[in-house]
Short mmCIF file of C-alpha atoms and ligand atoms in Angstrom, two decimals:
data_model
loop_
_atom_site.label_atom_id
_atom_site.label_comp_id
_atom_site.label_asym_id
_atom_site.label_seq_id
_atom_site.Cartn_x
_atom_site.Cartn_y
_atom_site.Cartn_z
CA MET A 86 5.98 37.90 -71.31
CA GLU A 87 8.31 40.87 -71.09
CA ILE A 88 11.68 40.81 -69.26
CA ILE A 89 13.10 44.14 -68.12
CA LYS A 90 16.63 44.02 -66.78
CA LEU A 91 17.10 45.97 -63.51
CA HIS A 92 20.92 45.86 -63.14
CA PRO A 93 23.72 44.74 -65.50
CA GLU A 94 24.69 41.81 -63.25
CA ILE A 95 21.43 40.61 -61.71
CA ALA A 96 17.63 40.97 -61.52
CA ALA A 97 14.82 41.48 -64.01
CA GLU A 98 11.20 42.51 -63.78
CA ILE A 99 8.63 40.17 -65.30
CA ARG A 100 5.66 41.74 -67.02
CA GLY A 101 2.72 40.18 -68.77
CA VAL A 102 2.79 36.95 -66.72
CA SER A 103 1.45 36.81 -63.18
CA MET A 104 2.29 34.41 -60.36
CA ALA A 105 -1.20 32.93 -60.69
CA ASP A 106 -0.47 32.27 -64.42
CA VAL A 107 2.65 30.33 -63.42
CA ALA A 108 0.72 28.38 -60.76
CA HIS A 109 -1.85 27.27 -63.32
CA ASP A 110 -0.12 27.09 -66.68
CA ASP A 111 2.93 25.01 -67.61
CA ASN A 112 3.92 27.29 -70.50
CA ALA A 113 3.92 30.30 -68.20
CA TYR A 114 5.97 28.29 -65.70
CA ARG A 115 8.54 27.30 -68.34
CA ALA A 116 8.98 30.88 -69.49
CA VAL A 117 9.44 32.19 -65.94
CA ARG A 118 11.71 29.29 -65.01
CA ALA A 119 13.97 30.15 -67.93
CA ALA A 120 14.06 33.79 -66.80
CA PHE A 121 14.89 32.65 -63.28
CA GLU A 122 17.80 30.50 -64.48
CA GLU A 123 19.12 33.48 -66.45
CA HIS A 124 18.56 36.52 -64.21
CA SER A 125 18.66 35.00 -60.66
CA VAL A 126 16.26 37.61 -59.23
CA LEU A 127 12.75 38.14 -60.62
CA VAL A 128 10.51 41.02 -59.61
CA PHE A 129 6.72 40.79 -60.01
CA ARG A 130 4.66 43.93 -59.46
CA ASP A 131 1.00 44.38 -58.52
CA GLN A 132 0.40 40.81 -57.39
CA PRO A 133 -2.77 40.00 -55.42
CA THR A 134 -2.43 39.48 -51.67
CA ASP A 135 -2.98 35.76 -51.83
CA ASP A 136 -0.98 33.18 -49.83
CA GLN A 137 -2.38 30.32 -51.88
CA VAL A 138 -1.15 31.84 -55.15
CA GLN A 139 2.27 32.21 -53.53
CA VAL A 140 2.29 28.53 -52.54
CA GLY A 141 0.96 27.43 -55.94
CA TYR A 142 3.58 29.47 -57.74
CA SER A 143 6.44 28.31 -55.52
CA ALA A 144 5.48 24.62 -55.65
CA LYS A 145 5.96 24.63 -59.46
CA PHE A 146 9.70 25.07 -58.87
CA GLY A 147 10.18 22.21 -56.42
CA PRO A 148 9.44 20.93 -52.90
CA LEU A 149 8.60 23.64 -50.35
CA GLU A 150 10.54 24.05 -47.12
CA THR A 151 8.62 24.36 -43.89
CA ALA A 152 9.41 27.39 -41.76
CA LYS A 153 12.17 26.87 -39.20
CA VAL A 154 11.70 25.69 -35.68
CA ALA A 155 10.82 28.56 -33.27
CA SER A 156 10.08 30.96 -36.16
CA LEU A 157 6.81 32.71 -36.97
CA GLY A 158 5.06 30.25 -39.25
CA GLU A 159 6.92 27.23 -37.84
CA GLY A 160 5.90 24.02 -39.58
CA THR A 161 3.94 25.84 -42.35
CA PRO A 162 5.20 26.80 -45.83
CA PHE A 163 5.19 30.47 -44.75
CA SER A 164 8.08 32.22 -43.03
CA ILE A 165 6.80 35.47 -41.57
CA LEU A 166 9.24 38.36 -41.23
CA THR A 167 7.74 41.14 -39.18
CA ASN A 168 8.11 43.56 -36.31
CA VAL A 169 4.37 43.46 -35.56
CA ASP A 170 3.29 41.38 -32.55
CA LYS A 171 0.39 39.22 -33.73
CA ALA A 172 -1.26 38.96 -30.32
CA THR A 173 -1.35 42.69 -29.56
CA GLY A 174 -0.94 44.32 -32.97
CA ASN A 175 1.83 46.49 -31.43
CA LEU A 176 5.34 46.93 -32.78
CA VAL A 177 7.95 44.87 -30.96
CA PRO A 178 10.81 46.67 -29.15
CA PRO A 179 14.28 46.71 -30.80
CA THR A 180 15.51 44.09 -28.32
CA HIS A 181 12.73 41.61 -29.28
CA LYS A 182 13.73 38.35 -30.97
CA GLU A 183 11.97 39.26 -34.22
CA ALA A 184 13.73 42.66 -34.34
CA LEU A 185 17.10 40.94 -33.80
CA ARG A 186 16.23 38.42 -36.51
CA ALA A 187 15.58 41.31 -38.88
CA LYS A 188 19.08 42.58 -38.01
CA ALA A 189 20.54 39.14 -38.81
CA ASN A 190 18.75 39.27 -42.18
CA GLN A 191 20.59 42.54 -42.79
CA LEU A 192 23.88 40.56 -43.04
CA TRP A 193 24.67 39.43 -46.60
CA HIS A 194 23.51 35.84 -46.95
CA THR A 195 21.87 33.17 -49.01
CA ASP A 196 18.86 31.38 -47.49
CA SER A 197 19.00 27.97 -45.88
CA SER A 198 22.66 27.10 -46.58
CA PHE A 199 22.65 25.88 -42.95
CA ARG A 200 19.89 23.37 -43.63
CA GLU A 201 20.23 19.68 -44.38
CA THR A 202 19.03 20.55 -47.89
CA PRO A 203 19.93 24.01 -49.16
CA ALA A 204 17.34 26.22 -50.87
CA LEU A 205 16.91 26.64 -54.59
CA ALA A 206 14.88 29.80 -54.32
CA SER A 207 12.96 32.09 -52.02
CA VAL A 208 9.77 33.97 -52.85
CA LEU A 209 9.19 37.07 -50.73
CA ALA A 210 5.93 39.01 -50.79
CA ALA A 211 5.54 42.48 -49.28
CA ARG A 212 2.34 42.81 -47.26
CA THR A 213 3.11 45.90 -45.16
CA ILE A 214 6.03 48.14 -46.05
CA PRO A 215 7.47 50.81 -43.77
CA GLY A 216 7.42 53.59 -46.40
CA VAL A 217 11.04 54.49 -45.61
CA GLY A 218 13.98 52.04 -45.56
CA GLY A 219 13.36 48.29 -45.51
CA GLU A 220 14.74 47.75 -49.02
CA THR A 221 16.18 44.37 -50.04
CA GLU A 222 19.53 44.27 -51.80
CA PHE A 223 20.94 41.56 -54.10
CA VAL A 224 24.34 40.66 -55.59
CA SER A 225 25.18 38.09 -58.24
CA GLN A 226 27.49 35.31 -57.04
CA ARG A 227 28.12 34.42 -60.71
CA ALA A 228 29.51 37.92 -61.22
CA THR A 229 31.54 37.44 -58.01
CA TRP A 230 32.93 34.16 -59.27
CA ASN A 231 33.95 35.77 -62.54
CA ARG A 232 35.80 38.54 -60.68
CA LEU A 233 37.94 36.05 -58.74
CA PRO A 234 41.43 35.22 -59.97
CA GLN A 235 41.57 31.91 -61.85
CA SER A 236 43.87 30.32 -59.25
CA LEU A 237 41.38 31.10 -56.45
CA ARG A 238 38.48 29.76 -58.52
CA ALA A 239 40.37 26.52 -59.04
CA LYS A 240 40.92 26.21 -55.28
CA LEU A 241 37.33 27.12 -54.29
CA ALA A 242 35.78 24.78 -56.85
CA ASN A 243 37.11 21.92 -54.71
CA SER A 244 36.79 23.51 -51.27
CA TYR A 245 34.01 22.75 -48.79
CA ALA A 246 32.68 25.26 -46.28
CA TRP A 247 30.63 24.87 -43.09
CA HIS A 248 27.44 26.85 -42.61
CA SER A 249 25.60 27.35 -39.34
CA TYR A 250 22.48 29.24 -38.31
CA ALA A 251 23.93 29.80 -34.83
CA HIS A 252 27.00 31.42 -36.37
CA SER A 253 25.13 34.11 -38.28
CA ARG A 254 22.64 34.76 -35.44
CA GLY A 255 25.60 34.95 -33.02
CA LYS A 256 26.95 37.96 -34.95
CA ILE A 257 23.88 39.89 -33.73
CA ASP A 258 23.40 38.37 -30.25
CA PRO A 259 25.09 35.27 -28.79
CA SER A 260 21.76 34.02 -27.37
CA LEU A 261 19.64 34.69 -30.47
CA ALA A 262 19.75 31.04 -31.67
CA SER A 263 18.25 29.06 -28.78
CA GLN A 264 19.45 25.58 -27.79
CA ARG A 265 16.30 24.17 -29.42
CA GLU A 266 17.11 25.92 -32.69
CA GLN A 267 20.72 24.81 -32.56
CA ASN A 268 19.69 21.20 -31.96
CA ALA A 269 17.25 21.32 -34.88
CA LEU A 270 19.75 23.04 -37.19
CA PRO A 271 23.20 21.41 -36.94
CA PRO A 272 25.91 22.82 -39.24
CA ALA A 273 25.99 21.78 -42.91
CA CYS A 274 28.96 21.52 -45.31
CA TRP A 275 28.83 22.46 -49.01
CA ARG A 276 31.16 22.94 -51.93
CA MET A 277 32.02 26.63 -52.32
CA ARG A 278 31.09 26.65 -56.00
CA TRP A 279 27.55 25.93 -57.12
CA ARG A 280 27.36 25.03 -60.81
CA ASN A 281 23.96 25.56 -62.41
CA PRO A 282 23.14 22.30 -64.26
CA VAL A 283 20.90 24.08 -66.81
CA ASN A 284 23.43 26.60 -68.14
CA GLY A 285 26.72 25.46 -66.59
CA ARG A 286 27.33 28.83 -64.95
CA ASP A 287 29.32 28.82 -61.71
CA ALA A 288 28.58 30.84 -58.57
CA LEU A 289 30.41 31.38 -55.31
CA TYR A 290 28.46 29.73 -52.49
CA ILE A 291 29.02 31.51 -49.19
CA ALA A 292 26.78 33.33 -46.69
CA SER A 293 26.74 35.07 -43.32
CA HIS A 294 26.28 31.51 -42.05
CA THR A 295 29.72 30.34 -43.32
CA TYR A 296 32.25 29.89 -40.51
CA ALA A 297 34.85 27.30 -41.51
CA ILE A 298 36.50 25.68 -44.53
CA GLU A 299 37.56 22.06 -44.59
CA GLY A 300 41.34 21.61 -44.24
CA MET A 301 41.99 25.26 -43.36
CA ALA A 302 42.81 26.82 -40.00
CA ASP A 303 39.79 28.70 -38.53
CA LYS A 304 41.45 32.10 -38.57
CA GLU A 305 42.63 31.76 -42.14
CA ALA A 306 39.22 30.46 -43.26
CA LEU A 307 37.32 33.34 -41.63
CA ALA A 308 39.70 35.83 -43.25
CA LEU A 309 39.11 34.24 -46.66
CA ILE A 310 35.34 34.23 -46.16
CA ASP A 311 35.44 37.93 -45.24
CA GLU A 312 37.60 38.72 -48.26
CA LEU A 313 35.22 36.84 -50.60
CA ALA A 314 32.19 38.58 -49.08
CA ALA A 315 33.88 41.96 -49.59
CA ILE A 316 34.56 41.16 -53.26
CA ALA A 317 30.95 39.96 -53.69
CA THR A 318 29.39 43.05 -52.17
CA ALA A 319 31.74 45.74 -53.45
CA PRO A 320 29.98 49.03 -54.35
CA GLY A 321 28.24 49.14 -57.71
CA HIS A 322 27.53 45.41 -57.88
CA SER A 323 24.12 45.28 -56.15
CA TYR A 324 20.52 45.73 -57.18
CA GLU A 325 18.58 47.39 -54.34
CA HIS A 326 14.83 46.89 -54.45
CA THR A 327 12.56 49.55 -53.00
CA TRP A 328 9.37 47.72 -52.20
CA LYS A 329 5.90 48.76 -53.26
CA ALA A 330 2.77 47.09 -51.89
CA GLY A 331 1.97 44.12 -54.16
CA ASP A 332 5.60 43.41 -55.06
CA VAL A 333 6.87 39.84 -54.92
CA ILE A 334 10.52 38.90 -55.51
CA MET A 335 11.91 35.47 -56.23
CA TRP A 336 15.65 34.86 -55.96
CA ASP A 337 18.02 32.03 -56.77
CA ASN A 338 19.86 31.10 -53.56
CA ARG A 339 22.43 29.19 -55.61
CA ALA A 340 23.62 32.23 -57.50
CA SER A 341 23.05 35.31 -55.34
CA MET A 342 23.31 36.82 -51.88
CA HIS A 343 20.87 39.29 -50.40
CA ARG A 344 20.37 41.42 -47.32
CA GLY A 345 17.55 43.43 -45.84
CA ARG A 346 18.10 47.10 -45.16
CA PRO A 347 17.16 48.81 -41.91
CA TRP A 348 13.98 50.84 -41.41
CA PRO A 349 12.71 52.98 -38.51
CA ASP A 350 11.69 50.99 -35.40
CA ASP A 351 8.36 52.81 -35.24
CA LYS A 352 7.22 51.68 -38.69
CA PRO A 353 5.54 48.28 -39.27
CA ARG A 354 6.90 45.86 -41.85
CA TYR A 355 5.28 42.50 -42.67
CA MET A 356 6.71 40.12 -45.30
CA ILE A 357 5.78 36.53 -46.20
CA ARG A 358 8.31 34.11 -47.63
CA THR A 359 8.00 30.71 -49.20
CA THR A 360 11.19 28.77 -49.84
CA ILE A 361 11.86 26.02 -52.36
CA ALA A 362 14.32 23.29 -51.45
CA ALA A 363 16.99 22.39 -54.02
CA THR A 364 17.02 18.93 -55.60
CA ASP A 365 19.65 17.02 -57.56
CA ALA A 366 18.21 18.56 -60.72
CA ASP A 367 19.27 21.91 -59.26
CA GLY A 368 22.84 20.74 -58.71
CA VAL A 369 22.77 19.67 -55.03
CA ALA A 370 24.51 16.34 -55.53
CA GLU A 371 27.67 18.11 -56.72
CA LEU A 372 27.56 20.35 -53.68
CA ARG A 373 27.93 17.56 -51.15
CA PRO A 374 31.40 16.82 -49.81
CA PRO A 375 32.92 13.53 -50.92
CA ARG A 376 32.39 10.83 -48.33
CA LYS A 377 35.53 10.38 -46.25
CA ALA A 378 37.01 6.92 -46.13
CA ALA A 379 36.37 5.38 -42.70
C1 LIG B 495 14.58 36.79 -46.46
C2 LIG B 495 15.38 38.00 -46.18
C3 LIG B 495 15.34 40.40 -46.20
C4 LIG B 495 14.28 41.44 -46.14
O1 LIG B 495 13.37 36.91 -46.55
O2 LIG B 495 15.17 35.70 -46.62
O3 LIG B 495 16.56 37.90 -45.97
O4 LIG B 495 14.49 42.54 -46.68
N1 LIG B 495 14.72 39.15 -46.22
O5 LIG B 495 13.25 41.19 -45.49
MN1 LIG B 496 17.20 35.80 -46.42
#
């Protein structure tokens, strides 16, 4: 296996080991898992178009999430991100729910921080790429953490923030998250520092979904969240991936943020994501707020 770094702070390309190798071989899995713990974003090129390989690969890393309520792929392991209407084969208009969801994915975030169990990792495969635009951009939240002043790190290490799907969708359109989605996805609260139990490295845990911090006035909390996001995504700190057909990217939701980039409305884009839920072995227990005395 060869590991080629793509940016000084985050991301590496894996060569010589395929996703199918990882699905079928424990040694291949261990090597790729170690690279994942180290580099946070792994790029695989020239992978076969095979949903079962994607599931087999992903399942090695932990339990798979099922796609959200009211999403394309609901209830299956596959989240579909596309502007192509399955029934007609036509492109959806820019006001369509799936087009607005793509806009929400263009806000810096980490996946599933609004869920009852946050995500360890996401695996995104490009099936149809628009040819222009539609890149995906990543920043390291370990690098962000290390850029913060020590006093702020000490405070955030013991701060707990609230994450909500409705909050991030509301930034695009107040009615984008339906009542049914809001009922299925109540807000979740997590420590603002996620420590990797394998290597002890700390990362800032925030997302477009973050809207409040325990024990802080709303206005002050939102200002701090904005300030942290600005530090995280300052110019020069991101790896931007220009997709080629056959590319698959896995990222560590504990230690990075990502965003999609826009592409022309008249170009089709079709991506398939599997998502791996985090377990206590991935550091979730430490993320939960201490239980309040009754
Ligand atoms: C995702 C995501 C961005 C993109 O799949 O979780 O945010 O570029 N995707 O499609
Ligand atoms: Mn995402």
